[in-house]
Short mmCIF file of C-alpha atoms in Angstrom, two decimals:
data_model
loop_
_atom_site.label_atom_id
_atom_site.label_comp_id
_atom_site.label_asym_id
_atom_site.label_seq_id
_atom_site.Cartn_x
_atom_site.Cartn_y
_atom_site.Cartn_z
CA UNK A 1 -10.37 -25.53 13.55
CA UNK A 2 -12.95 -28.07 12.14
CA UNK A 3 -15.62 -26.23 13.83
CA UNK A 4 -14.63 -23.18 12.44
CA UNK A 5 -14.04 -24.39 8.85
CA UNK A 6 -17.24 -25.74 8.66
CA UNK A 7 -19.04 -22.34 9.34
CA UNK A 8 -17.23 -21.13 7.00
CA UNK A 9 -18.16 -23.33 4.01
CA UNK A 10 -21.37 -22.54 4.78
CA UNK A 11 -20.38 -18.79 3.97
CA UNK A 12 -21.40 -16.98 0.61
CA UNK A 13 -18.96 -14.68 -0.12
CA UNK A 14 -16.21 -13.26 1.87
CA UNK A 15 -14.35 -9.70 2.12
CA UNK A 16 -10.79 -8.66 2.89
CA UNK A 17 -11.32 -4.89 3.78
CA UNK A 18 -7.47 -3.83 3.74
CA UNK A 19 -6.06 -0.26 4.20
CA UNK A 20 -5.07 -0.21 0.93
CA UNK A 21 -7.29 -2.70 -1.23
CA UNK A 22 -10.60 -4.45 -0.92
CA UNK A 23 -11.45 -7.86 -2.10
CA UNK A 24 -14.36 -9.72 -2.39
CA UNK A 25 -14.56 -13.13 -3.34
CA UNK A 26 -18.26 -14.69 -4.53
CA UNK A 27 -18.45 -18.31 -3.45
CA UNK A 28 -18.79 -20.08 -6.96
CA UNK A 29 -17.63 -17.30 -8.84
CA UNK A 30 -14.38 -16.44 -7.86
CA UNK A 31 -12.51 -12.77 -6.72
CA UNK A 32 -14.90 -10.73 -8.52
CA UNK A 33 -14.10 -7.37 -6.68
CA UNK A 34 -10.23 -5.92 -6.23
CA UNK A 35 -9.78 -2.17 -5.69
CA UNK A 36 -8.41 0.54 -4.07
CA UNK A 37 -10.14 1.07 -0.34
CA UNK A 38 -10.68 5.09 -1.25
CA UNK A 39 -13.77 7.03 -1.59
CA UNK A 40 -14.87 9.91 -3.13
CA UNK A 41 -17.83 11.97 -1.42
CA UNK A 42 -19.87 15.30 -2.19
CA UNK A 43 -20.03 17.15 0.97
CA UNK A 44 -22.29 19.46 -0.24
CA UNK A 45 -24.89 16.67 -1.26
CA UNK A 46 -23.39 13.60 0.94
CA UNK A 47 -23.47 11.97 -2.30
CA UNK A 48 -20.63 9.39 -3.61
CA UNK A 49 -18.73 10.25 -6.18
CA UNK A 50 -16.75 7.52 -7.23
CA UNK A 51 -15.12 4.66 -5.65
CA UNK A 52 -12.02 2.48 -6.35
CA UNK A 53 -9.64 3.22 -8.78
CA UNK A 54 -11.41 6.16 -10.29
CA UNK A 55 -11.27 7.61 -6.56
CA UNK A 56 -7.68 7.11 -5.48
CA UNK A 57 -6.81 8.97 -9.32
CA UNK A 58 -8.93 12.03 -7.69
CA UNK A 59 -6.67 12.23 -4.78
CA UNK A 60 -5.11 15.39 -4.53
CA UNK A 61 -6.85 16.66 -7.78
CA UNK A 62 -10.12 17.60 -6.28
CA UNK A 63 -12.02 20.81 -5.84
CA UNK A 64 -12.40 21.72 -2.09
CA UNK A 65 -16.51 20.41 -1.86
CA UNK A 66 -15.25 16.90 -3.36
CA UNK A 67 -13.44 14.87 -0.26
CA UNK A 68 -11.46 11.67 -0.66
CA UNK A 69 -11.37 9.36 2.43
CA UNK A 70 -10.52 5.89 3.47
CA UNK A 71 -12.88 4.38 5.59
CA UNK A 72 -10.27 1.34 6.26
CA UNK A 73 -7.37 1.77 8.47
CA UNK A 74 -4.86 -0.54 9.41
CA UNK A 75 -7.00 -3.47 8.32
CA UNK A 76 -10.18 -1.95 10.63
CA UNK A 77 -12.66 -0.68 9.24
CA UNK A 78 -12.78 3.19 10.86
CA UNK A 79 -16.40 4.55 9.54
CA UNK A 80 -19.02 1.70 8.90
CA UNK A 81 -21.47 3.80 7.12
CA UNK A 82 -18.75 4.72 4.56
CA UNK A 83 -17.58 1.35 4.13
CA UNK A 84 -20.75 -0.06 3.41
CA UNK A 85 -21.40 2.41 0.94
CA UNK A 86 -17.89 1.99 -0.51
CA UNK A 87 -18.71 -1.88 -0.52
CA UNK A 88 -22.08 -1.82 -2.06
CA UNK A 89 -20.60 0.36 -5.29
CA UNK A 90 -17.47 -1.70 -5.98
CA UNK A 91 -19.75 -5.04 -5.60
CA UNK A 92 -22.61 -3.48 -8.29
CA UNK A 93 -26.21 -3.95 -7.83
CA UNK A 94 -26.38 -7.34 -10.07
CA UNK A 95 -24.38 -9.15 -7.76
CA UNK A 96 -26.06 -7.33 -4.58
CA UNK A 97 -29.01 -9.30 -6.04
CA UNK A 98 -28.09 -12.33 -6.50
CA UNK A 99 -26.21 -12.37 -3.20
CA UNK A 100 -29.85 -10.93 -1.46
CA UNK A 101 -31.64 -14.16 -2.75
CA UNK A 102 -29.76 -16.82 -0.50
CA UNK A 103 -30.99 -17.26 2.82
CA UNK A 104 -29.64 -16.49 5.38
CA UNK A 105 -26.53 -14.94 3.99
CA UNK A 106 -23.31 -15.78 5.14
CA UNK A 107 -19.93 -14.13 5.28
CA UNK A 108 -16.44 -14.21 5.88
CA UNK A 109 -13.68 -11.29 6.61
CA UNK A 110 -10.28 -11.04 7.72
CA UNK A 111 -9.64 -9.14 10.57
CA UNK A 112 -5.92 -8.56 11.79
CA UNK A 113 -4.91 -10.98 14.42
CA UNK A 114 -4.44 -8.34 17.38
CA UNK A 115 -7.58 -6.63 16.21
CA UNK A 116 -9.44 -5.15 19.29
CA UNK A 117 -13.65 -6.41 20.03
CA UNK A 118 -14.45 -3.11 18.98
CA UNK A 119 -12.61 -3.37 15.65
CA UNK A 120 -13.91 -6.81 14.80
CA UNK A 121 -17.76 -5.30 15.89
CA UNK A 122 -16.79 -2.99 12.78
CA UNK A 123 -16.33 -5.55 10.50
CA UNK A 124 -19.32 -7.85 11.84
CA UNK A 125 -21.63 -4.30 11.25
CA UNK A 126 -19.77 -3.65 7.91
CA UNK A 127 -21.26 -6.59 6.09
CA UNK A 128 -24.33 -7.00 8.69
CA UNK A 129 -25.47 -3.89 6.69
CA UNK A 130 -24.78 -5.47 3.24
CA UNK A 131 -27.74 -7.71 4.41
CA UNK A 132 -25.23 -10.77 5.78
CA UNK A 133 -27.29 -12.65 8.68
CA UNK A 134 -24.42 -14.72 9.85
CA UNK A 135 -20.48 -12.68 10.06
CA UNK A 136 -17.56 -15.37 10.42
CA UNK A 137 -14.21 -13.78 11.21
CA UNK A 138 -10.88 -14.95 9.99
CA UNK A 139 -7.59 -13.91 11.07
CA UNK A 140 -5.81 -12.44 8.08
CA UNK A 141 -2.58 -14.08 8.87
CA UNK A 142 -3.83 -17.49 8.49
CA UNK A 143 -5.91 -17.42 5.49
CA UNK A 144 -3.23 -15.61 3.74
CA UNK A 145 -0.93 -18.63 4.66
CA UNK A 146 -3.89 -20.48 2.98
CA UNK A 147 -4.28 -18.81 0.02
CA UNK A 148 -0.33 -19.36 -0.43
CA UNK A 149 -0.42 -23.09 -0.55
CA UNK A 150 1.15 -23.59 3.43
CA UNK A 151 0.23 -26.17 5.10
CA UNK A 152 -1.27 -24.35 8.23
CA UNK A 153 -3.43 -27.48 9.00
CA UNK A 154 -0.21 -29.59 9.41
CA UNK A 155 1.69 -30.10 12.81
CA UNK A 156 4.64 -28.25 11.42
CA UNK A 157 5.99 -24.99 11.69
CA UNK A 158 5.46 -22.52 8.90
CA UNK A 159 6.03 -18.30 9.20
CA UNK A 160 4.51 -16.24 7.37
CA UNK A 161 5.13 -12.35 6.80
CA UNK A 162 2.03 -10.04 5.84
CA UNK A 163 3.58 -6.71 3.89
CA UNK A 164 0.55 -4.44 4.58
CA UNK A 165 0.23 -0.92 3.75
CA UNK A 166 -0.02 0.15 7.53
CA UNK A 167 1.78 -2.40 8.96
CA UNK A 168 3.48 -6.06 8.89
CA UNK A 169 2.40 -8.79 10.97
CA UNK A 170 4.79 -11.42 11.82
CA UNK A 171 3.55 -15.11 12.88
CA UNK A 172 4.64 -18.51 13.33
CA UNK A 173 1.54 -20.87 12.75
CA UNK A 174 1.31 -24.75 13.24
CA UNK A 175 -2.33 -27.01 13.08
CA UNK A 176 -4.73 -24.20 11.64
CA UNK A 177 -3.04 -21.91 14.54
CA UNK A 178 -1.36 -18.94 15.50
CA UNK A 179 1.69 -19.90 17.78
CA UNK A 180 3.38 -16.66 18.22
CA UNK A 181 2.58 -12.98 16.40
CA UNK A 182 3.85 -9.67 16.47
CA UNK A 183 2.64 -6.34 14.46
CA UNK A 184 5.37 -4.06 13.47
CA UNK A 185 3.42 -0.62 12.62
CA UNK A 186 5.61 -0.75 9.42
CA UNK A 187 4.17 -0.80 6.00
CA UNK A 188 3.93 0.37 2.65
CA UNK A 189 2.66 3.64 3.49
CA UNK A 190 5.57 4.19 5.89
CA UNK A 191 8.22 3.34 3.33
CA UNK A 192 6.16 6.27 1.01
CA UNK A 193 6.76 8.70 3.46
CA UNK A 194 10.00 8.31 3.87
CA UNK A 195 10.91 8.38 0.40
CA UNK A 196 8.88 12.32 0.21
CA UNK A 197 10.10 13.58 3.26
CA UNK A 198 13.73 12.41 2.11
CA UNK A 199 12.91 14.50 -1.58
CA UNK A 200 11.85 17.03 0.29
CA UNK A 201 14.37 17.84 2.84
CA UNK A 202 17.30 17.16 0.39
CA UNK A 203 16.21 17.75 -3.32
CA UNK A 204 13.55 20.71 -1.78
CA UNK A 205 11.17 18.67 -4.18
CA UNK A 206 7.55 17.64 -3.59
CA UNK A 207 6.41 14.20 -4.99
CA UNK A 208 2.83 13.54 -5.95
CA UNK A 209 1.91 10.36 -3.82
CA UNK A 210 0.85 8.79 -6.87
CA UNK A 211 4.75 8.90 -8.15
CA UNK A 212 6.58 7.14 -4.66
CA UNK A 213 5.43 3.55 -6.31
CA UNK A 214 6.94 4.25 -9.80
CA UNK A 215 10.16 5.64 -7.88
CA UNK A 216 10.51 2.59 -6.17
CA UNK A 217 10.12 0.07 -9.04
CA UNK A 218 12.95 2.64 -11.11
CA UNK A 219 15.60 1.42 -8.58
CA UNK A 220 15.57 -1.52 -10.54
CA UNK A 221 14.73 -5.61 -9.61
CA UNK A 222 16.36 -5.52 -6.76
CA UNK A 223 16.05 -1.85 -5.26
CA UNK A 224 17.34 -2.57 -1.92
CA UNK A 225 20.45 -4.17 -3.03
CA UNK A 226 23.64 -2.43 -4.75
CA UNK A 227 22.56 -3.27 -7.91
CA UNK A 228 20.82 -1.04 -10.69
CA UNK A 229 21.18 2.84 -11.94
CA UNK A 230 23.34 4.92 -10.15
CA UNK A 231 21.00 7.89 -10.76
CA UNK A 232 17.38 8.18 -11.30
CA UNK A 233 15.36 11.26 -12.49
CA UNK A 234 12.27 11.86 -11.06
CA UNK A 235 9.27 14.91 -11.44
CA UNK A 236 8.35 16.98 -9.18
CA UNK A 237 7.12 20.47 -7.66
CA UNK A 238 9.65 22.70 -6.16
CA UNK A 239 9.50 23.66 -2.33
CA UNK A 240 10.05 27.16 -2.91
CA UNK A 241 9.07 28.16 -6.54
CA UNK A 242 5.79 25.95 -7.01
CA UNK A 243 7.11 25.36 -10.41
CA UNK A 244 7.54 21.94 -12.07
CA UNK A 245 11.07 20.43 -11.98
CA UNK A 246 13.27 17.75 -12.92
CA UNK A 247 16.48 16.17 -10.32
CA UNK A 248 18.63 13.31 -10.67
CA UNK A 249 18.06 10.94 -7.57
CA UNK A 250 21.08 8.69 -6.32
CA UNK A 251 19.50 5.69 -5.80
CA UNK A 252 22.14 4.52 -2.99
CA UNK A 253 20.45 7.25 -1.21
CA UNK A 254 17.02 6.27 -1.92
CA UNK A 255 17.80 2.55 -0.65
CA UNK A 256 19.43 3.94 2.76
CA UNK A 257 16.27 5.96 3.10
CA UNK A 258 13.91 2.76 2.54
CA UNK A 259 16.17 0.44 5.08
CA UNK A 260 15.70 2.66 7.93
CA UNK A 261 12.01 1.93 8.71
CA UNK A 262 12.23 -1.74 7.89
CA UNK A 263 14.80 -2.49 10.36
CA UNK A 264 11.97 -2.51 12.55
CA UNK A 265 10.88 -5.73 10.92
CA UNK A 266 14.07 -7.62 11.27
CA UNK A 267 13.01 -6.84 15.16
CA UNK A 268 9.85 -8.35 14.76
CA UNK A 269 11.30 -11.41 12.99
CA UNK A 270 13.56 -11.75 15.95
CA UNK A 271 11.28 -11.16 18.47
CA UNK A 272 8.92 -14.24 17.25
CA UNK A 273 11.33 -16.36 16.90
CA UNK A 274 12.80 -15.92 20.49
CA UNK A 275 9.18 -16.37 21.85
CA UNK A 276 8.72 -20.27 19.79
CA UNK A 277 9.12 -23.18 20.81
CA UNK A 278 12.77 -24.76 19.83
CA UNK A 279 10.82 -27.83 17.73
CA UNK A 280 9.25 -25.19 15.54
CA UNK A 281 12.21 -23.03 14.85
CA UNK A 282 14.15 -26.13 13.95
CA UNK A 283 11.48 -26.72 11.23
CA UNK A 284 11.75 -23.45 9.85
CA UNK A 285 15.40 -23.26 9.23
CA UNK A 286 14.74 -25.01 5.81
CA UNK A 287 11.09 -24.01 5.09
CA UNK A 288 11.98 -19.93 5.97
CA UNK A 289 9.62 -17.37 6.00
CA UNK A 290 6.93 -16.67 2.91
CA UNK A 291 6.15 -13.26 2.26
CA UNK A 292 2.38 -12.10 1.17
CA UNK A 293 0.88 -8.58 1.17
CA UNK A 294 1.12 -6.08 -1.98
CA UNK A 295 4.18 -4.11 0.08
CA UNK A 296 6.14 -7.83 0.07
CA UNK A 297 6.78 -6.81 -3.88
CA UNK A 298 8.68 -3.85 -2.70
CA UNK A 299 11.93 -4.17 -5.14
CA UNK A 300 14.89 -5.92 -2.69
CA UNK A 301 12.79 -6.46 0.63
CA UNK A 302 12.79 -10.31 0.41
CA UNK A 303 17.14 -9.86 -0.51
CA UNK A 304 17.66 -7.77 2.56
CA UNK A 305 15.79 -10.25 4.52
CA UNK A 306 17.32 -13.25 3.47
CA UNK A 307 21.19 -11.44 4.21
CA UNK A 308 20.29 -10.30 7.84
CA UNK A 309 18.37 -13.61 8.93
CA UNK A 310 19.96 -16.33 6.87
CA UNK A 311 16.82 -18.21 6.25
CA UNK A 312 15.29 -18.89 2.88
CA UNK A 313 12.68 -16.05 2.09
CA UNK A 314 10.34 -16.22 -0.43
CA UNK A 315 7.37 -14.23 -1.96
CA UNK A 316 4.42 -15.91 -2.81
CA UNK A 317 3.00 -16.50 -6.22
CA UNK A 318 0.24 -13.49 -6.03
CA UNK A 319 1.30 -11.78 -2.81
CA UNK A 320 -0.78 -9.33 -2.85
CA UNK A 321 -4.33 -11.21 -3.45
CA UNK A 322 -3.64 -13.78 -0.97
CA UNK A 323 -5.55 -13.41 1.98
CA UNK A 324 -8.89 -13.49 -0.17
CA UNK A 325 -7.58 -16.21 -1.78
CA UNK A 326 -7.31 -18.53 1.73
CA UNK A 327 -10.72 -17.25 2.54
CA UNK A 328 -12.34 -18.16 -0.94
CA UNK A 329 -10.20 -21.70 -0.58
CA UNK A 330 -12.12 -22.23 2.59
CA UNK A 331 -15.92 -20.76 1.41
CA UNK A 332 -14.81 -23.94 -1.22
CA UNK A 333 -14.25 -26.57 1.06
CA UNK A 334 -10.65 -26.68 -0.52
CA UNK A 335 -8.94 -26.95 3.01
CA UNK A 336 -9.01 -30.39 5.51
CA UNK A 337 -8.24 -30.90 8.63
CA UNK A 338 -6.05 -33.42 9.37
CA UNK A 339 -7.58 -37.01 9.66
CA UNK A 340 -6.88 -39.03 12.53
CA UNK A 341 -5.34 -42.76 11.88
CA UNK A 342 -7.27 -45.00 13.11
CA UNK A 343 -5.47 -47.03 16.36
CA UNK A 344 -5.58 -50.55 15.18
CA UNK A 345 -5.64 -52.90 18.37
#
């Protein structure tokens, strides 16, 4: 790990290219980029249309010669070209400039830690093409745990839980490494669809993607737990008409209908924990399990957690900005290795 951490404070700025969100933290300046991962593109022209925020608002609202596309997937990057494009917009031309003046740029990214060689070639190319000479990659797990405040350099057990929008990854980590890991394809996006195919089938009711988030923080501040409005009202399209309409949603519904799919990360859980060593499971029966990742804010998830596995869960202080975080903590220098005592004779 000391190896590696020095590379990486040799880095100038790093990127966490996430299905849902990219971030891009400026060594010396901070997290000066954090948007959605979407494009917009003309495909009459080829030309970009808009990036970011103003690009996820077009989804669904565009004429047909106007395409909106994600060029991340799953935390790899799935079209390079559109990427770089994506990344050279949301960064702006000022800060292109500056970055072009150091030599031999440097940079970091997170990659997912079962991510494939072809995936992580993707990500080397990705920033290769922003004009970076030297590509360091860092597995998202642990410079999330970073960017949390765990002690991932210590010889102790810590778990950590990343919430992503395509899928949760599940690790126990101890000195700077990844012990045991497992990916559930369960995420945000998977909890979404649930929620509109369950409106559809029983309300006949099409939701607007951009209206499953706001549905989910109506259940109230703890949505997965009993707790909270019997009955919410939500907007919609009808099925058959096409015509705007209103329905009152029971929420106990709503909450059975989110539980289903993330039963398959109380299997995850499980699974790491059988695979670890008994000394490290013993330390995490105080220290529990920290949840980061924007879907770890889902309303309830950490409650239904901490009932099924009886360990303390908790949610970190800006889940969702983590990762890039870690990485900008070790671009600083903020993270040491552990020192060896000297042996006195």
């Amino acid at each position: 790990m000391t190896a590696s951490l020095e590379q990486l404070r040799r880095c100038h700025f790093a990127v966490d290219l996430g299905a849902a969100r990219t971030r891009v933290y400026v060594k010396g300046a901070g997290l000066v980029v954090d948007q959605p991962s979407v494009a917009a593109v003309n495909t009459r022209t080829g030309a970009l249309v808009a990036v970011g925020e103003l690009a996820e608002k077009m989804t669904g609202r565009t004429p047909d010669y106007i395409r909106v596309v994600k060029p991340v997937s799953g935390g790899t990057v799935v079209d390079i070209d559109m990427a770089q494009r994506m990344l050279r917009q949301l960064i702006g031309e000022r800060l292109r400039r500056t970055l072009r003046r150091k030599p031999r740029l440097r940079a970091a990214a997170c990659t997912p830690h079962d991510a494939d060689p072809l995936a992580r070639r993707a990500a080397v190319e990705t920033l290769v093409g922003l004009g970076a000479w030297r590509v360091e990659l860092v597995d998202t797990m642990i410079a999330a745990a970073v960017g949390c405040g765990l002690p991932v350099e210590q010889p102790e057990a810590t778990m950590i839980m990343v919430c992503g929008a395509a899928a949760t990854q599940i690790a126990v980590l101890s000195l700077g490494s990844v012990v045991n890991a497992e990916r559930v394809p369960v995420g945000g996006e998977v909890v979404d669809h649930a929620i509109v195919q369950y409106l559809r089938h029983e309300h006949e009711l099409l939701l607007p993607s951009q209206s499953v988030r706001p549905l989910q923080l109506a259940l109230s501040s703890n949505g997965l737990t009993q707790e909270g409005p019997a009955r919410t009202e939500i907007h919609g399209r009808d099925v058959a008409t096409g015509l705007a309409r209103s329905v009152q949603v029971d929420t106990a519904a709503v909450r059975n209908v989110i539980q289903t799919p993330l039963t398959a990360v109380l299997d995850g859980i499980g699974k790491v924990l059988r695979d670890c060593p008994p000394d490290l499971v013993a330390d995490l029966a105080d220290r529990g399990i920290m949840m980061v990742g924007g879907s770890a804010l889902l309303p309830g998830f950490d409650h239904m957690l901490r009932a099924a596995t009886g360990m303390p869960v908790h949610i970190a202080e800006r889940p969702d900005v983590c990762a890039a975080l870690g990485l900008g903590a070790m671009l600083e220098g903020r993270l040491r290795p552990p020192a060896l005592d000297p042996v006195s004779t």
